[in-house]
Amino acid sequence: VDEGTYRILRALGDGNARAATTLCSEAGESPSVLRALRADHPEWFEELEPGRVRSTTVGLAALAREMVARTPRVEPGSDEEKALCDRLREAGRRRGRVKRELDQVWATPETAVRRARRLIETGAAQRGLCFLGDDDMTSLAVHGLGVERSVTVIDMDADLLALYEAEAEIGGWEHRGVHHDLRRPLPKKLRGRFGCVFTDPPYALEGFALFVSRAVELLRRDGWLWVCSGFGRRAPERGLQKQRVLCDAGLVVDEVVPGENRYEGALSIGSESALIICRMTPEARPLVRGSVDGDLYSRRTPSHE
Ligand SMILES: C[S@@+](CC[C@H](N)C(=O)[O-])C[C@H]1O[C@@H](n2cnc3c(N)ncnc32)[C@H](O)[C@@H]1O
């Protein structure tokens, strides 16, 4: 469910009735969110006295389902979590060499698990999740923390997708790899299908704008984009240029998590980058359409397949 819905259901989680205004204030949501939710799901609410709302058993069951879905199956800091990181490290070795020609810089397994935990706890992994490029194995970490529903990865690295397919088979996970060069238009059947797109895009501006544009096309109108972004302390203008891309694409920033991503390498950005969590707005639009050519990455341009 979306965040507004979750917060309203959670505020009613004690089973007690309260005035609609109290409910909105406790949930941190506006009355229009509550009105829309009551219109969509009348079966979740009842009014024993006029103006005082409580959750029905159907509403409480919806809340319970969402709370379970938002609880990773592995405790933070536990031996199981360490074992998951070790498993990712081992799988990571089978990725072969870092493909610099695809701008790959690997994040650490701990980063993949931290990202995955956040995706699950915020409900993003339940809303239809797509990774635009995933050399960091974050999609595997999402499954490793217990997500059963389908996760999609779009990447032009065929070796990576083959490795994920093999891992998914062993784990019994519903993992869908799509081999696609993002310089080419997205397959129509994928557009507007996802509730959350996660990407650690190229940090060169052209590549960043391309990945953000493709993400906007993949998202539903109420979707979220989670995008990693790093720049050196002495080059803040690079961060500004990326923020401008996000604004121009009609995305609003909800949250910035500094230092969320740690890398093996990427010293020019201090081996770390921030995670920016944005939402679609009615103004959202791709800045790049159709096919593109030319430089995308800081180092060099990939050859066409
Ligand atoms: C752009 S790389 C960068 C990630 C890295 N962690 C970093 O911080 O710079 C992320 C993923 O995008 C994929 N990728 C790069 N160019 C692509 C393209 N044109 N189409 C599809 N995937 C691409 C790479 O294979 C990789 O898995």
PDB file of C-alpha atoms and ligand atoms in Angstrom, residues 102-105 133-136 155-157 160 180-183 200-203 211 263 297, ligand 1:
ATOM      1  CA  LEU A 102      29.648  -0.039 -18.543  1.00  0.00           C
ATOM      2  CA  ASP A 103      30.636   2.418 -15.808  1.00  0.00           C
ATOM      3  CA  GLN A 104      30.540  -0.325 -13.185  1.00  0.00           C
ATOM      4  CA  VAL A 105      31.835   0.448  -9.713  1.00  0.00           C
ATOM      5  CA  GLY A 133      21.274  -1.521 -13.646  1.00  0.00           C
ATOM      6  CA  ASP A 134      22.257  -3.672 -10.683  1.00  0.00           C
ATOM      7  CA  ASP A 135      25.942  -4.575 -10.662  1.00  0.00           C
ATOM      8  CA  ASP A 136      25.764  -4.119  -6.857  1.00  0.00           C
ATOM      9  CA  ASP A 155      20.841  -4.226 -17.449  1.00  0.00           C
ATOM     10  CA  MET A 156      22.943  -4.630 -20.575  1.00  0.00           C
ATOM     11  CA  ASP A 157      25.471  -6.854 -18.779  1.00  0.00           C
ATOM     12  CA  LEU A 160      25.332 -10.304 -14.537  1.00  0.00           C
ATOM     13  CA  HIS A 180      18.408  -4.101 -22.586  1.00  0.00           C
ATOM     14  CA  ASP A 181      20.656  -1.197 -23.533  1.00  0.00           C
ATOM     15  CA  LEU A 182      19.127   1.882 -21.938  1.00  0.00           C
ATOM     16  CA  ARG A 183      20.385   4.044 -24.789  1.00  0.00           C
ATOM     17  CA  ASP A 200      22.834   3.770  -9.129  1.00  0.00           C
ATOM     18  CA  PRO A 201      23.233   5.524 -12.468  1.00  0.00           C
ATOM     19  CA  PRO A 202      26.321   6.798 -14.273  1.00  0.00           C
ATOM     20  CA  TYR A 203      27.581   9.856 -12.445  1.00  0.00           C
ATOM     21  CA  PHE A 211      18.791   6.770 -16.486  1.00  0.00           C
ATOM     22  CA  TYR A 263      31.994   1.380  -2.857  1.00  0.00           C
ATOM     23  CA  TYR A 297      29.990   7.786 -18.668  1.00  0.00           C
TER      24      TYR A 297
HETATM   25  C1  LIG B   1      25.933   2.785 -14.459  1.00  0.00           C
HETATM   26  S1  LIG B   1      26.598   1.496 -13.464  1.00  0.00           S
HETATM   27  C2  LIG B   1      27.169   2.491 -12.095  1.00  0.00           C
HETATM   28  C3  LIG B   1      27.070   1.870 -10.753  1.00  0.00           C
HETATM   29  C4  LIG B   1      28.129   2.129  -9.764  1.00  0.00           C
HETATM   30  N1  LIG B   1      27.794   1.499  -8.522  1.00  0.00           N
HETATM   31  C5  LIG B   1      28.548   3.536  -9.553  1.00  0.00           C
HETATM   32  O1  LIG B   1      28.455   3.991  -8.444  1.00  0.00           O
HETATM   33  O2  LIG B   1      29.007   4.243 -10.442  1.00  0.00           O
HETATM   34  C6  LIG B   1      25.154   0.667 -12.872  1.00  0.00           C
HETATM   35  C7  LIG B   1      24.655  -0.444 -13.751  1.00  0.00           C
HETATM   36  O3  LIG B   1      24.208   0.063 -14.995  1.00  0.00           O
HETATM   37  C8  LIG B   1      24.513  -0.887 -16.011  1.00  0.00           C
HETATM   38  N2  LIG B   1      24.590  -0.152 -17.278  1.00  0.00           N
HETATM   39  C9  LIG B   1      25.520   0.727 -17.666  1.00  0.00           C
HETATM   40  N3  LIG B   1      25.210   1.225 -18.870  1.00  0.00           N
HETATM   41  C10 LIG B   1      24.046   0.656 -19.265  1.00  0.00           C
HETATM   42  C11 LIG B   1      23.221   0.778 -20.423  1.00  0.00           C
HETATM   43  N4  LIG B   1      23.537   1.587 -21.435  1.00  0.00           N
HETATM   44  N5  LIG B   1      22.088   0.032 -20.458  1.00  0.00           N
HETATM   45  C12 LIG B   1      21.754  -0.803 -19.450  1.00  0.00           C
HETATM   46  N6  LIG B   1      22.506  -0.941 -18.329  1.00  0.00           N
HETATM   47  C13 LIG B   1      23.640  -0.231 -18.236  1.00  0.00           C
HETATM   48  C14 LIG B   1      25.826  -1.490 -15.562  1.00  0.00           C
HETATM   49  O4  LIG B   1      26.052  -2.768 -16.158  1.00  0.00           O
HETATM   50  C15 LIG B   1      25.648  -1.548 -14.063  1.00  0.00           C
HETATM   51  O5  LIG B   1      25.097  -2.774 -13.676  1.00  0.00           O
END
